[in-house]
Short mmCIF file of C-alpha atoms and ligand atoms in Angstrom, two decimals:
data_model
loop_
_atom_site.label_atom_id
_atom_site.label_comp_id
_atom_site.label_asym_id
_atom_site.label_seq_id
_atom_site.Cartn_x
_atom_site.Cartn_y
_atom_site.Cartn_z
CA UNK A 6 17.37 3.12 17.84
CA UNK A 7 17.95 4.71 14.09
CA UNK A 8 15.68 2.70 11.61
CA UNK A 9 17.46 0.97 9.66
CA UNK A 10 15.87 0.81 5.91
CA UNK A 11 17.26 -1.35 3.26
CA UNK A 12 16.53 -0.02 -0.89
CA UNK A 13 15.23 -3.34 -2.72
CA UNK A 14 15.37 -2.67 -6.62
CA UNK A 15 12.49 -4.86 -7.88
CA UNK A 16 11.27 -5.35 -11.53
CA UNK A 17 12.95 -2.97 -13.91
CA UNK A 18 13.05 0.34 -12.34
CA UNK A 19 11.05 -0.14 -9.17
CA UNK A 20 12.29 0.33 -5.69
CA UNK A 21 10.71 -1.53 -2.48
CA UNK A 22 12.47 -0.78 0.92
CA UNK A 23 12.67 -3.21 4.30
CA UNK A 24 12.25 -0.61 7.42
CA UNK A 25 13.69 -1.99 10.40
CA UNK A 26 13.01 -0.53 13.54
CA UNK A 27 11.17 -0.80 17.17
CA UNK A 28 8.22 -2.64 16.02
CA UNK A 29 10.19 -5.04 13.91
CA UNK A 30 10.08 -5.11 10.22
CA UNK A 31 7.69 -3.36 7.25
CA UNK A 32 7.68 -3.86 3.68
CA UNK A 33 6.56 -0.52 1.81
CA UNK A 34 5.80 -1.42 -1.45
CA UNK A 35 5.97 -5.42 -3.08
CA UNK A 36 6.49 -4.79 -6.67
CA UNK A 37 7.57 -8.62 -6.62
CA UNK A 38 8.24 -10.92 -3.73
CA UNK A 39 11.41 -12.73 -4.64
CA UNK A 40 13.91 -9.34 -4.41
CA UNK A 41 12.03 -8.91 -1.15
CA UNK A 42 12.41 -12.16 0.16
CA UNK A 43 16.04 -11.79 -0.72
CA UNK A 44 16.41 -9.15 1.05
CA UNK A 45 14.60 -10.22 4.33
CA UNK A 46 16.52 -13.52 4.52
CA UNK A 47 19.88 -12.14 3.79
CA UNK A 48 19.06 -10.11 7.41
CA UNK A 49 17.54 -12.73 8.83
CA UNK A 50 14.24 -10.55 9.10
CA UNK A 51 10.76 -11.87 8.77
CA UNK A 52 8.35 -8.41 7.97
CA UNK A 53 4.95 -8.22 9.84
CA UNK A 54 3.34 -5.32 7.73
CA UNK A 55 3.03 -4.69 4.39
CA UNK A 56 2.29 -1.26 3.71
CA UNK A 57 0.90 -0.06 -0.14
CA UNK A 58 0.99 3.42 -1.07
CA UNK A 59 -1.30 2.89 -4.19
CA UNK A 60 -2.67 0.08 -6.42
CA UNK A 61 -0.39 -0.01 -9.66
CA UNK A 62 0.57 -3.20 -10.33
CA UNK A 63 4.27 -2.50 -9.67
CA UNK A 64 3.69 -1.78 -6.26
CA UNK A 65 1.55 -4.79 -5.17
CA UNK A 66 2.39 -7.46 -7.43
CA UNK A 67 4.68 -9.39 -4.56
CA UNK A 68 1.94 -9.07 -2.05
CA UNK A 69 -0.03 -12.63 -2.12
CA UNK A 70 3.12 -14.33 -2.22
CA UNK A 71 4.79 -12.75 0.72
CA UNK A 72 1.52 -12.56 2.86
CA UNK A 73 1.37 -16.68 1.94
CA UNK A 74 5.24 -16.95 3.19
CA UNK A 75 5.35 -14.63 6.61
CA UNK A 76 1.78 -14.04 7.14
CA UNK A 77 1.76 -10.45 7.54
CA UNK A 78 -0.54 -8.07 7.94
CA UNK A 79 -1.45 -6.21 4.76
CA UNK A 80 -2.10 -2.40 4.66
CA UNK A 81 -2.99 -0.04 1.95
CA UNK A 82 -5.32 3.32 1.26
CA UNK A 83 -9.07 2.42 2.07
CA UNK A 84 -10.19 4.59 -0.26
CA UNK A 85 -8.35 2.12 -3.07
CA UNK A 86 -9.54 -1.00 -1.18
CA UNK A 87 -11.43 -2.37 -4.29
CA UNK A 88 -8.11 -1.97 -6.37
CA UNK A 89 -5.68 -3.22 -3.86
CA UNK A 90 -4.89 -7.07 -2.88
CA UNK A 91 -7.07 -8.01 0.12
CA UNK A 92 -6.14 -5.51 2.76
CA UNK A 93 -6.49 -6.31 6.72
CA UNK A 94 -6.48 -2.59 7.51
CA UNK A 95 -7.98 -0.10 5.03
CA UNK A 96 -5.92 3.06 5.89
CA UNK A 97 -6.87 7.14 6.01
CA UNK A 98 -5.24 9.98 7.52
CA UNK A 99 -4.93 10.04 11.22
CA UNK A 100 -4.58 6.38 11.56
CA UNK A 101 -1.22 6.51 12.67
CA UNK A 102 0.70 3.44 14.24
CA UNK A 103 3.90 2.41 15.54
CA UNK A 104 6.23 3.74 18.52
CA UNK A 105 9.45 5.82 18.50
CA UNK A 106 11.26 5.37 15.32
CA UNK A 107 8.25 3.47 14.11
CA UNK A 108 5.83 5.92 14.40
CA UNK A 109 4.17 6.15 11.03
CA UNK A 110 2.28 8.57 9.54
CA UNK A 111 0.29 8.02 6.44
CA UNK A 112 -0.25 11.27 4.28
CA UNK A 113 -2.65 11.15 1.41
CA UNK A 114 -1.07 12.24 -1.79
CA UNK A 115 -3.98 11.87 -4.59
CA UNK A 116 -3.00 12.92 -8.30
CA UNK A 117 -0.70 9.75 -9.78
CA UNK A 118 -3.78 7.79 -8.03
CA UNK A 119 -6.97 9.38 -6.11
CA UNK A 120 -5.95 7.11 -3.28
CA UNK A 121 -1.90 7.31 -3.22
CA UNK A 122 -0.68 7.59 0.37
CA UNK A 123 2.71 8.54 1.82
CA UNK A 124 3.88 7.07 4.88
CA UNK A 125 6.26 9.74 7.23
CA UNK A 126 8.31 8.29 9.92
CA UNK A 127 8.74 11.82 11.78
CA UNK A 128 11.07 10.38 14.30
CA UNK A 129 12.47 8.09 12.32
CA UNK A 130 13.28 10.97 9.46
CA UNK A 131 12.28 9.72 6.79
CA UNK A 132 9.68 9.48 4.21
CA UNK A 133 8.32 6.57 1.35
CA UNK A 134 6.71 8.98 -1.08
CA UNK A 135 6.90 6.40 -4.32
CA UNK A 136 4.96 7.63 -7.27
CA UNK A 137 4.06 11.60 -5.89
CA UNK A 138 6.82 13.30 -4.66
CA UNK A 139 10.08 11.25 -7.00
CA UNK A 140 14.11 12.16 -7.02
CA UNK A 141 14.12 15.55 -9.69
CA UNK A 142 10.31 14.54 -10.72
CA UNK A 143 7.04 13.72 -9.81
CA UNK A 144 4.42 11.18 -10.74
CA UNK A 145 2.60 11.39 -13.56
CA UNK A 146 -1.03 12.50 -13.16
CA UNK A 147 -2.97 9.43 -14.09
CA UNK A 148 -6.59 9.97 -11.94
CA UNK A 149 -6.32 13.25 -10.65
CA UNK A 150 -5.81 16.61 -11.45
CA UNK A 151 -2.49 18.89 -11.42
CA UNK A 152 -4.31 20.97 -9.23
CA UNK A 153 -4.82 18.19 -6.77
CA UNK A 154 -1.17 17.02 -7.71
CA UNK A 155 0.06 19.99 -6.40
CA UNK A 156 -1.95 20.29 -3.03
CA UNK A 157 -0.14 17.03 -2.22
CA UNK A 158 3.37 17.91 -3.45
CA UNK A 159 3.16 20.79 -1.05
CA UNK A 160 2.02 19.06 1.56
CA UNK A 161 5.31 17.04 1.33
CA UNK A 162 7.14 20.33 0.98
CA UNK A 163 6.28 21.05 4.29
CA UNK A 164 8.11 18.25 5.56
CA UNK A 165 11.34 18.77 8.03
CA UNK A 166 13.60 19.65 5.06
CA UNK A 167 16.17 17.29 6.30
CA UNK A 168 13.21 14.44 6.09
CA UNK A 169 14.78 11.59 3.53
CA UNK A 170 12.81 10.83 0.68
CA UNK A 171 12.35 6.99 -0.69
CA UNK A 172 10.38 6.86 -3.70
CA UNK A 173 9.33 4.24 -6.28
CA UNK A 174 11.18 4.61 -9.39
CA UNK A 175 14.80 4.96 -10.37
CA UNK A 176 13.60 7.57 -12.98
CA UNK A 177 16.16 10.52 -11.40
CA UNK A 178 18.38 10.20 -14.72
CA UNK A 179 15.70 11.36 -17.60
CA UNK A 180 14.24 13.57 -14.39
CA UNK A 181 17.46 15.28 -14.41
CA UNK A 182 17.50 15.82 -18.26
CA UNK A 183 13.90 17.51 -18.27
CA UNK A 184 14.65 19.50 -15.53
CA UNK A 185 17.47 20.84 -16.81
CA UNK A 186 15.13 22.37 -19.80
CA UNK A 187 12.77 24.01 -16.86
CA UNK A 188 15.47 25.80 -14.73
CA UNK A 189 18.87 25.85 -16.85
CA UNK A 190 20.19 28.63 -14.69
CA UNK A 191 20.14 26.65 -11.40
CA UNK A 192 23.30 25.58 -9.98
CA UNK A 193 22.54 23.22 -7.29
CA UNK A 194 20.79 21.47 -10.48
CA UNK A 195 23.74 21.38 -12.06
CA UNK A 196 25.64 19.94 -9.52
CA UNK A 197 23.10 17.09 -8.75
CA UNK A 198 22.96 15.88 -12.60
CA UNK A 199 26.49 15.51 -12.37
CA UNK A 200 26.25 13.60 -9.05
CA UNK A 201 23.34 11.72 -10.61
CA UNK A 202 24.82 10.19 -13.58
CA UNK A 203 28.16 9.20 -11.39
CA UNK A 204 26.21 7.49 -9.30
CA UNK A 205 24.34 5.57 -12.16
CA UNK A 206 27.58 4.92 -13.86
CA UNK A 207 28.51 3.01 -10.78
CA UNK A 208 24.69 1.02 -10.56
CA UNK A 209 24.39 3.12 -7.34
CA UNK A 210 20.12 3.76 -6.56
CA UNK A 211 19.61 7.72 -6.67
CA UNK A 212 15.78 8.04 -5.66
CA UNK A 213 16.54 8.11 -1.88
CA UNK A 214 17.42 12.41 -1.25
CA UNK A 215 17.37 14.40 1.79
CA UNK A 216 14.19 16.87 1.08
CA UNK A 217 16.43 20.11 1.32
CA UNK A 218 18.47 18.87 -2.03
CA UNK A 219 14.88 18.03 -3.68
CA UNK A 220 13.34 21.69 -2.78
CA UNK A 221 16.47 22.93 -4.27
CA UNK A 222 16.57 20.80 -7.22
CA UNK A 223 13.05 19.28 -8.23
CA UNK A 224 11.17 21.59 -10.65
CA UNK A 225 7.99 20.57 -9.70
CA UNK A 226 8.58 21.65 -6.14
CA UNK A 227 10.09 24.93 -7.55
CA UNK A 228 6.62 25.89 -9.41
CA UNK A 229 6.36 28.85 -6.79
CA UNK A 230 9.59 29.98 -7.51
CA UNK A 231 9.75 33.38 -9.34
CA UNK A 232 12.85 31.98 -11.34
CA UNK A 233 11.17 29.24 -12.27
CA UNK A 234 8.15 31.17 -13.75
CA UNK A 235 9.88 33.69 -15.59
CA UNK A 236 11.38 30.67 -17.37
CA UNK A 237 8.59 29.50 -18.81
CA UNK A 238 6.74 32.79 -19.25
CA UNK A 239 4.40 32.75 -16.74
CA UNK A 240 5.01 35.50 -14.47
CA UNK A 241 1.19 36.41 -12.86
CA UNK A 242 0.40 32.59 -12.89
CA UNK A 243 -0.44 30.92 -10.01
CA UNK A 244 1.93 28.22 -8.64
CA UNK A 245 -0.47 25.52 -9.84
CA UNK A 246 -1.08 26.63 -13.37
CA UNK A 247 2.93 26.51 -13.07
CA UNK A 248 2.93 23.11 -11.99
CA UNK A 249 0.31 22.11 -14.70
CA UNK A 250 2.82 23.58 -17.63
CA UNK A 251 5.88 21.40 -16.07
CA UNK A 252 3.64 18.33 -15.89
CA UNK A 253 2.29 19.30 -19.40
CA UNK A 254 6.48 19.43 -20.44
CA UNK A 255 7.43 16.71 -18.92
CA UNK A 256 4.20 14.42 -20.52
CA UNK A 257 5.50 15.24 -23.95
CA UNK A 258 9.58 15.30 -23.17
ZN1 ZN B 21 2.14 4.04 -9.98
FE1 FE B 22 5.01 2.93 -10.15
#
């Protein structure tokens, strides 16, 4: 049974999503609860988990009301467990959980937070990477380092590349435009702008991308990339000093 995941746009820019699958229903993300509640009852779904990937308030301001409605289980990064609502499992790596489709897979991602987690579904295919890994971008570095940044992006480069990735923000548009200064001479770049401002001409969400277009696509992926380095200069650098210049850029764009 595919999981079925619904794409909740919440507060301005934000994006929760409703996973569906063997174990029944998980919220990632609960920027605000009544989008989410929406959601759920339009499906006739009640969620039992709550999964957090870090503790900005657009990611967890929904939780105390839709813990008060269904009752579910809250989980987040333990190592952010004094920042996060009241959690009733404090997560790390290796505590996986779930079956089949469900089988979930939290990844720690520290840079936009020290404690920002991923969660993979490897069967299911798909992964909720909100503020690290974002359509054409990346989150900024607000507690980390760009070294560190980097450590995690690549992590999630190592993903299956056909992996689909959700992520927080519908940011892809002004992504596009800055990326566009870092690696001008790309054409599958090209090609994705163009696909990216149809699809916001037309209110359609564009921060949910099969990995293979992002590692095409996404300058901070493409750091390592010799193309990408000549660009800026930087030819003997090493693919985190590159990554530290595009964050640098992109800061001040
Ligand atoms: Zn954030
Ligand atoms: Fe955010």
């Amino acid at each position: 049974m595919p999981l079925d995941i619904v794409t909740v746009p919440c507060l301005s820019d934000n994006y929760a999503y409703l996973v569906q699958g063997p174990d029944g229903v998980c919220i990632i993300d609960a920027p605000e609860a009544g989008p989410l509640i929406d959601a759920l009852e339009a499906r006739g779904w009640t969620p039992g988990v709550i999964l957090l990937t870090h503790h900005h308030h657009d990611h967890v301001g929904g939780v105390a009301e839709l813990r008060a409605k269904y009752g579910c289980k809250v989980m987040g990064p333990k190592a952010e467990e004094d920042k996060l609502p009241p959690l009733d499992m404090g997560l790390a790596e290796g505590m996986n959980g779930g079956t089949g489709e469900g089988y979930t897979v939290p990844i720690e991602v520290p840079g936009h937070t020290l404690g920002h987690m991923a969660f993979h579904f490897p069967e299911g295919g798909v992964v909720f990477t909100a503020d690290s890994l974002m359509a054409l971008g990346c989150g900024r570095v607000f507690e980390g380092t760009p070294e560190m940044m980097w450590a995690s992006l690549s992590r999630l480069r190592a993903l299956p590349p056909e992996t689909l990735v959700c992520s927080g923000h519908e940011y892809t548009l002004s992504n596009a435009r800055f990326a566009l200064t870092i690696d001008p001479g790309n054409d599958a770049l090209q090609a994705r702008v163009a696909a990216v401002q149809a699809a916001r001409d037309e209110g359609r969400p564009t921060a949910q991308v099969p990995l293979s277009e992002e590692l095409a696509t996404n300058p901070f992926l493409r750091a390592s990339e010799p193309a990408v380095k000549a660009a800026l200069g930087m030819d003997g650098a090493t693919d985190a000093e590159v990554f530290a210049e595009i964050r640098k850029r992109k800061d001040n764009f």
